[in-house]
Coordinates of C-alpha atoms in Angstrom, one line a residue:
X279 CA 20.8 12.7 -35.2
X280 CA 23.0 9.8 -35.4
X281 CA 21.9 6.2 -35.3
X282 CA 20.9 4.4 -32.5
X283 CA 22.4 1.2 -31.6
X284 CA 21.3 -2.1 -31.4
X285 CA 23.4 -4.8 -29.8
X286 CA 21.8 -8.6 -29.7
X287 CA 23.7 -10.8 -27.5
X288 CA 23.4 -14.2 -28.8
X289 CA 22.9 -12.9 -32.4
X290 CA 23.6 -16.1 -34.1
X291 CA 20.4 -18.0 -32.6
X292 CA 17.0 -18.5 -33.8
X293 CA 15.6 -15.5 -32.4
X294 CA 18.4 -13.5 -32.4
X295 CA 19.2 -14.6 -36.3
X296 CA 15.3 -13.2 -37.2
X297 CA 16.0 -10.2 -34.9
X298 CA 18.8 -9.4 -37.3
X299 CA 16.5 -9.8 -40.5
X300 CA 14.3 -7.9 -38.7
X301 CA 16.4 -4.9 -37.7
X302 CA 17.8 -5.2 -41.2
X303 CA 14.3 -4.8 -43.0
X304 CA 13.3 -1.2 -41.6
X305 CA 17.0 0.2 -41.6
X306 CA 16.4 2.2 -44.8
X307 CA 13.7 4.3 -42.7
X308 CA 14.4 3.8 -39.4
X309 CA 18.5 3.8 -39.3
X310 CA 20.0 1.7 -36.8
X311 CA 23.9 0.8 -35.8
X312 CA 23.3 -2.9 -35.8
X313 CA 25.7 -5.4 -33.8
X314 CA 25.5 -9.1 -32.2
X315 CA 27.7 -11.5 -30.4
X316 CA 28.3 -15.7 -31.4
X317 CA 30.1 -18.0 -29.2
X318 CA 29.7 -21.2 -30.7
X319 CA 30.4 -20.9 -34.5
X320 CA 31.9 -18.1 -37.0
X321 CA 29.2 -16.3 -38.3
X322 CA 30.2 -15.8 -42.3
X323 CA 26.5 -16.7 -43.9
X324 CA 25.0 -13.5 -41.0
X325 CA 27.4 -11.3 -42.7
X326 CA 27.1 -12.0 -45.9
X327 CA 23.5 -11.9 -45.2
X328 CA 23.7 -8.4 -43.2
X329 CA 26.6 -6.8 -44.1
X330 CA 26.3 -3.6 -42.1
X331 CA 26.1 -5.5 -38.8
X332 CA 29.2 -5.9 -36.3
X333 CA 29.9 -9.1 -35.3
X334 CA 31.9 -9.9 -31.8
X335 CA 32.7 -12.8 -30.2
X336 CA 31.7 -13.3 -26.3
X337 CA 31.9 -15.6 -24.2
X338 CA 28.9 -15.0 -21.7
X339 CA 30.6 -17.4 -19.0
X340 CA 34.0 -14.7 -18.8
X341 CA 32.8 -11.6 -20.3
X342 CA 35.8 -12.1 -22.7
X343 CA 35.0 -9.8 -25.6
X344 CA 32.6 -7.5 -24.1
X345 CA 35.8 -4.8 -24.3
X346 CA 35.8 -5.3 -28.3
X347 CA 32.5 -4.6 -28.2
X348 CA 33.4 -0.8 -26.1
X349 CA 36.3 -0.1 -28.4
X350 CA 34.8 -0.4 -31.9
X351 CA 30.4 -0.4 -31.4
X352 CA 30.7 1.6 -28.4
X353 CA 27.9 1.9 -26.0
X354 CA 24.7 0.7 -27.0
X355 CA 21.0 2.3 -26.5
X356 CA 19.5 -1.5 -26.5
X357 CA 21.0 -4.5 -25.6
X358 CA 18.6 -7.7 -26.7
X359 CA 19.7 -10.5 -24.9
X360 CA 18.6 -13.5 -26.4
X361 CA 21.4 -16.0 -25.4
X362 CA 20.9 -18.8 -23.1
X363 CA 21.4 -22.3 -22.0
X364 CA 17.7 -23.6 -23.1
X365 CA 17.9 -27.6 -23.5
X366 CA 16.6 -28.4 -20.3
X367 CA 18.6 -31.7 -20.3
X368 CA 22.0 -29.7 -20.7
X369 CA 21.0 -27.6 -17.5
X370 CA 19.7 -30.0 -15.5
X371 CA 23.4 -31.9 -16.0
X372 CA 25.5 -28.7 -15.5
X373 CA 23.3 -26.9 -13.6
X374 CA 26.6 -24.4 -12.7
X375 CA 27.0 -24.0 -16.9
X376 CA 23.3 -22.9 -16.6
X377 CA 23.6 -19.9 -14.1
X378 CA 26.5 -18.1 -15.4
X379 CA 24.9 -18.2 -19.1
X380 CA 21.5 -17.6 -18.3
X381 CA 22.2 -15.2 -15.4
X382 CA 23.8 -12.5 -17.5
X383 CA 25.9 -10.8 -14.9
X384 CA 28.9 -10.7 -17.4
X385 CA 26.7 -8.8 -19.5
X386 CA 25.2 -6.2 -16.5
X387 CA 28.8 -5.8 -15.3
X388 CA 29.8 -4.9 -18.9
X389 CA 27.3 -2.1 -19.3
X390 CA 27.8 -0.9 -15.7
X391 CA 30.8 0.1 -16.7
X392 CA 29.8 2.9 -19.2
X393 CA 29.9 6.3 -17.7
X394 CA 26.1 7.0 -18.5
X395 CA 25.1 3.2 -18.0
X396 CA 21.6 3.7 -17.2
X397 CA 21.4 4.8 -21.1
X398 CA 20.5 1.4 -22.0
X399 CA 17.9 -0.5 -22.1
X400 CA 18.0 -4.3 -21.7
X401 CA 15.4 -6.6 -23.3
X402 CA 16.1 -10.1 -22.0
X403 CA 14.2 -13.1 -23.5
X404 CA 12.8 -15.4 -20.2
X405 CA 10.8 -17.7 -20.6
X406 CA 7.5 -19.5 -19.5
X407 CA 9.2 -22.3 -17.9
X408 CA 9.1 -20.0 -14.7
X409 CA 5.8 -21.3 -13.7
X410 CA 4.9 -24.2 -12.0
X411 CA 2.5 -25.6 -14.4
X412 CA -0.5 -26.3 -12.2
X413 CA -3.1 -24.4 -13.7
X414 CA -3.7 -22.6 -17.4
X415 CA -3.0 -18.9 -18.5
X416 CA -0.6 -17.8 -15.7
X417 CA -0.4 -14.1 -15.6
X418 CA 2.9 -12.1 -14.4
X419 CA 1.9 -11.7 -11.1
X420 CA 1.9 -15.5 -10.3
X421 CA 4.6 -16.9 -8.1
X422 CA 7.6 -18.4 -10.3
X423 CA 8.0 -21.8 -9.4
X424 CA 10.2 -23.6 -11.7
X425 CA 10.2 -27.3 -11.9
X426 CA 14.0 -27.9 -13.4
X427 CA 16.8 -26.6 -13.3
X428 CA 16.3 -24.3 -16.6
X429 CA 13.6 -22.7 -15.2
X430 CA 15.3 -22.0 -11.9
X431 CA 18.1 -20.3 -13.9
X432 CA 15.6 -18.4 -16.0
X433 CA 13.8 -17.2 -12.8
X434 CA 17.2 -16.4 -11.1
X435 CA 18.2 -14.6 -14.0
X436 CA 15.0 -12.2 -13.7
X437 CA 15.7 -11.2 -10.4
X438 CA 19.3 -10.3 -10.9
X439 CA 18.5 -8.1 -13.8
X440 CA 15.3 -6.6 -11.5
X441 CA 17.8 -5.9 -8.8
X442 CA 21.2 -4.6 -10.6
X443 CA 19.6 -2.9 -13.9
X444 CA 17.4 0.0 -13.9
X445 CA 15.5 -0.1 -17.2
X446 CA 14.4 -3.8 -18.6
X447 CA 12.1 -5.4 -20.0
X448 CA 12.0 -9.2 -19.5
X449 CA 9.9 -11.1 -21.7
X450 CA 8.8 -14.8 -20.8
X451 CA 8.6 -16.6 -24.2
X452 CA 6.9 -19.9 -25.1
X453 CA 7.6 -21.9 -27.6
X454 CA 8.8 -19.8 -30.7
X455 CA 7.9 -21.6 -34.0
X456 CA 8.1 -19.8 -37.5
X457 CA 10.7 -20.3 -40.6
X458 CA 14.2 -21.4 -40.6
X459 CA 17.1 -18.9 -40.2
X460 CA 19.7 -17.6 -42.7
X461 CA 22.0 -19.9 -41.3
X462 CA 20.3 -22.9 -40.2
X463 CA 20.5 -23.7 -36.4
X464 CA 21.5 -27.1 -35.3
X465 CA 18.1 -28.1 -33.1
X466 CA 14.9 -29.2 -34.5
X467 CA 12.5 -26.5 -34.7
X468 CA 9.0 -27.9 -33.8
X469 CA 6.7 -27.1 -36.5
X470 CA 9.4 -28.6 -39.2
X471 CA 9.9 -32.1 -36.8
X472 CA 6.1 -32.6 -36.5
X473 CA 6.1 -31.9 -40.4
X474 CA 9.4 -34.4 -41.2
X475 CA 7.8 -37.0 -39.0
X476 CA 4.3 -37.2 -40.2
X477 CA 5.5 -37.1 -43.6
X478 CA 6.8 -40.8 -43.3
X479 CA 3.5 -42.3 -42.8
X480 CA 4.4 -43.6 -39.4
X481 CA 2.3 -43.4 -36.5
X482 CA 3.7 -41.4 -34.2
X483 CA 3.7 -40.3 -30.2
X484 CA 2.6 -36.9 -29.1
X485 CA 1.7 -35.5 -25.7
X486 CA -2.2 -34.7 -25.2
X487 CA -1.4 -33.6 -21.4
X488 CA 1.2 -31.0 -21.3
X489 CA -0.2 -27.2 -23.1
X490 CA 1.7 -24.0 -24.2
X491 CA 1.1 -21.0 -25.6
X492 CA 3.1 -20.9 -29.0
X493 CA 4.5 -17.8 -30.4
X494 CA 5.2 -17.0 -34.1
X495 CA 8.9 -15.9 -34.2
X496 CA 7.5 -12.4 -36.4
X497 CA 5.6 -11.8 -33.6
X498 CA 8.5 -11.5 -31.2
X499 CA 10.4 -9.9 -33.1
X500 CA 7.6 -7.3 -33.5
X501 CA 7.3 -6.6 -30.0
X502 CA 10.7 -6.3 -28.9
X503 CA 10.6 -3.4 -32.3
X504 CA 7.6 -1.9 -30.6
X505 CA 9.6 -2.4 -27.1
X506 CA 12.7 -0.2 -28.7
X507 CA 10.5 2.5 -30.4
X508 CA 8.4 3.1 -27.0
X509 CA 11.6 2.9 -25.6
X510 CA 13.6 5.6 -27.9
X511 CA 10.4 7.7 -28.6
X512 CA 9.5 8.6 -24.9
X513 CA 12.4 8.1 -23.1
X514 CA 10.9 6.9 -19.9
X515 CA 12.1 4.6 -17.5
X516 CA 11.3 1.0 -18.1
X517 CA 10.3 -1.9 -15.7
X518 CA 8.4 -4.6 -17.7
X519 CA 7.9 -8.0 -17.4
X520 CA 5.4 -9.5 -20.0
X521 CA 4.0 -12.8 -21.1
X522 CA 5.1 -13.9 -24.7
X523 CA 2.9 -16.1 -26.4
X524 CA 0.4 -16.6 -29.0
X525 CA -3.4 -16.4 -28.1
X526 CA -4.4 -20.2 -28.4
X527 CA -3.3 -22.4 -25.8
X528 CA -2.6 -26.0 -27.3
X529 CA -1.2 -29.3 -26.5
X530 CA 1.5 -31.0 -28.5
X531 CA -1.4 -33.4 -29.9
X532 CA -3.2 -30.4 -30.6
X533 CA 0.5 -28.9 -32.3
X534 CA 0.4 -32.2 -34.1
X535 CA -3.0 -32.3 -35.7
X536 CA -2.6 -28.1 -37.0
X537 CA 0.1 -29.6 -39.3
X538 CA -1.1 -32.4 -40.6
X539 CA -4.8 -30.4 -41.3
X540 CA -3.2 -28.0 -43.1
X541 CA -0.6 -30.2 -45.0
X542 CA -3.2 -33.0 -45.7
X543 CA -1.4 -35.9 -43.7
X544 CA -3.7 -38.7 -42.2
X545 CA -4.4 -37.5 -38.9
X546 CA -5.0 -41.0 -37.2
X547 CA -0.7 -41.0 -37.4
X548 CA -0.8 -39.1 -34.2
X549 CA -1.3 -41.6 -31.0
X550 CA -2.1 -39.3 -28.3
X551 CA 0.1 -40.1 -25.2
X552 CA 0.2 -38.9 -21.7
X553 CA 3.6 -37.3 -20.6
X554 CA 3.3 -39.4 -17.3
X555 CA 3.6 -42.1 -19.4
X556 CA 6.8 -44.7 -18.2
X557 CA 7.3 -46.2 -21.9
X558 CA 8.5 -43.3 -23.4
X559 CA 9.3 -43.6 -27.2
X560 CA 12.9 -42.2 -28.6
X561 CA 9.9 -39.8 -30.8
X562 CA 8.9 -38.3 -27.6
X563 CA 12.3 -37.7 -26.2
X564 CA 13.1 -35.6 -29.3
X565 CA 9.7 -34.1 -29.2
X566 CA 10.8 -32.9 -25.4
X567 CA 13.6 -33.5 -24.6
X568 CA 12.3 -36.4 -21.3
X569 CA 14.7 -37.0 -18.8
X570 CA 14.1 -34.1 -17.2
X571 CA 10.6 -32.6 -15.1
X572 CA 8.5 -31.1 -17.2
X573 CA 5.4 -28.6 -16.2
X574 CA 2.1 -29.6 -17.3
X575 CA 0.5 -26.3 -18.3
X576 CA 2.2 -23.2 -18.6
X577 CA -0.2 -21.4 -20.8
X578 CA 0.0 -17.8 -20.2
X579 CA -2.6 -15.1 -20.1
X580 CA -0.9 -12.2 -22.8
X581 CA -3.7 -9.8 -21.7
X582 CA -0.6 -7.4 -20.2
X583 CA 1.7 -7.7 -23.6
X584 CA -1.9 -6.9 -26.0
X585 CA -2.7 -3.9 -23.5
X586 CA 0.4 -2.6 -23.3
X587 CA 2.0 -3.0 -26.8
X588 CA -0.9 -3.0 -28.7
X589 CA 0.2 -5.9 -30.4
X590 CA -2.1 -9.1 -31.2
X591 CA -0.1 -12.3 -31.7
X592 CA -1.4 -14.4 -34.4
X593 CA -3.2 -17.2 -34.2
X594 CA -1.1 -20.6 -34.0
X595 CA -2.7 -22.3 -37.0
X596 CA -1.8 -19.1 -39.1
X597 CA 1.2 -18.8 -37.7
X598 CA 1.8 -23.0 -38.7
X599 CA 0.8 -21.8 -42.4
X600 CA 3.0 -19.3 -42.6
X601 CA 5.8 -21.3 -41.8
X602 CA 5.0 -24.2 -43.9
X603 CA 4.5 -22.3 -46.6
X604 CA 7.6 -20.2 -45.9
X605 CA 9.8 -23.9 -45.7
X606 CA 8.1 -24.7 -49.3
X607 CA 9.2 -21.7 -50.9
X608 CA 13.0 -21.8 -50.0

C-alpha cells in the first residue's frame, strides 16, 4: 500500500515546524509522504532537518502555488492547516489581510479541484478566541462571539470550511507553549518571555484577570496524529469541532508564578495587574499584545476532545518543566 500523504499548510510555523518533527519521528513505522507550504522565509534549516519532506511555496492570499503542489505531491489524504494571521494587533489594522488568510478559501478551492476531492480530510487549527469570554470553560456548543477582529476571522473561517468542505475537523487551540522549533520563529513564545524576564531581577507586570487554558505543543501534535489515524483507519466521514487546551485553567499571574516555582526566581517579581488597567506597561503590551479587545476568560471545557480521542493533555506546570528543561538542554 503506498504512503499516505500529509500536507501542512503553514509548515514553517510553530506548530506546523513541531508537526513536521512529529510526522518525521514515527515515519520509520508508520510511512508517510510528508509536505508543507512557507510564505514568509526559505525554509533551508526544515530541510536539512527533514530531508524527505516537500517544501512549496504558497501564497494563501492568491492560491499561487497550490498547482506546484498538484504537479509534483499530488493530492493529499490530509491537509493540516495551521497558517494564519494570529497577532491580533495585525488583524485588527488589516482586518481585509485577516479574512483572506485565515479564511482558507484558496486552500478549499485548491482541493475542490481534485477529481475525488472529498478524499481529504482537512484539520484546521481555530482557536479559542471565538468565545466571548464571559464565563469559564466554554464548551463547543456555546455561541461564538469574538471580541476582535482575529476572532471574527477565526469564527468566519469555521463556518466556511463547515459549509464548503465535507470532512473536517477544526480544532480551537489556546495558547500553545512547549520548546523552540528547528528554526526558531520570530515571536516570543510565552513560557521562554516569562522565563527571560524574571531572570533580570526586575519586578514585572502580569495579568491576574484574564484566564486560558494552555496547551503543551506535544499535545497538539498528538491529537491531530490520533485525528489522522482515526481518520485513515476507519474511513468514516468526519465533522468535528473540538476544544484544544490543557486541563488547568490559569491566569497569566498564575503562568508567571509556574515558572518562577519551578526555576527558583523570587516570586514577589510578579506585580499582579488588572487588564482593565489604563497605565499599561511596554511589559504588558509584549505579554499581550494591548491595543486591541481582549476576552477575559476563555477557558474551555476539553471534556469532548478527552472523550473522543482518548487523549489527556498534560498538566500546565508539567508541561512548563518540560519546556524549560527542553530550552536548557539545547
Amino acid at each position: 500500500m503506498s504512503a499516505k500523504k500529509v500536507l501542512v499548510v503553514g509548515g514553517t510555523g510553530y506548530l506546523g515546524q513541531h508537526l513536521l518533527q512529529g510526522f518525521s519521528e514515527i515515519q520509520a513505522t508508520t510511512p508517510f509522504a510528508l509536505a508543507f507550504t512557507y510564505n514568509s522565509f526559505p525554509p533551508q534549516p526544515l530541510l536539512l532537518a527533514f530531508p524527505t519532506s516537500f517544501a512549496f511555496h504558497v501564497d494563501l492570499k492568491t492560491g499561487l502555488g497550490f498547482d506546484s503542489i498538484s504537479q509534483q505531491f499530488g493530492q493529499p489524504d490530509v491537509v493540516v492547516n495551521c497558517a494564519a494571521l494570529s497577532v491580533p494587533r495585525a488583524c485588527e489594522n488589516d482586518p481585509d489581510a485577516a479574512i483572506s488568510i485565515n479564511v482558507p478559501s484558496s486552500l478549499v478551492n485548491w482541493l475542490s479541484s481534485f477529481a475525488q476531492s472529498d478524499n481529504t480530510l482537512l484539520i484546521h487549527i481555530s482557536t479559542d478566541q471565538v468565545y466571548e469570554g464571559v464565563k469559564s470553560f466554554y464548551k463547543e456548543e456555546d455561541e461564538a462571539l469574538p471580541v476582535n477582529v482575529y476572532g471574527k476571522s477565526k469564527v468566519a473561517a469555521e463556518q466556511f470550511i463547515s459549509e464548503k468542505w465535507s470532512k473536517f475537523a477544526i480544532l480551537r487551540s489556546s495558547i500553545i507553549f512547549g520548546p523552540q522549533t528547528v528554526s526558531p520563529v520570530p515571536k516570543s513564545l510565552p513560557i521562554q518571555w516569562i522565563d527571560g524576564v524574571l531572570s533580570k531581577g526586575d519586578k514585572v507586570e502580569f495579568f491576574y484577570d484574564e484566564y486560558r487554558c494552555p496547551v503543551y505543543v506535544k499535545d497538539v501534535v498528538a491529537i491531530i496524529r490520533t485525528l489522522i489515524d482515526k481518520w485513515l483507519s476507519e474511513g468514516k466521514k468526519m465533522q468535528l469541532l473540538l476544544n484544544v487546551g490543557g486541563p488547568d485553567r490559569v491566569s497569566r499571574v498564575q503562568m508567571a508564578e509556574a515558572v518562577a516555582q519551578i526555576r527558583g526566581y523570587d516570586s514577589s517579581l510578579i506585580k499582579p495587574v488588572s487588564a482593565s488597567s489604563v497605565a499599561v506597561t511596554e511589559v504588558l503590551v509584549s505579554q499581550v499584545d494591548r491595543g486591541v479587545k481582549s476576552p477575559a476568560d476563555i477557558s474551555m471545557d476539553i471534556t469532548k476532545l478527552v472523550q473522543k480521542l482518548n487523549i489527556c493533555p498534560t498538566p500546565f506546570k508539567d508541561g512548563v518543566k518540560l519546556t524549560l528543561a527542553a530550552e536548557a538542554s539545547i
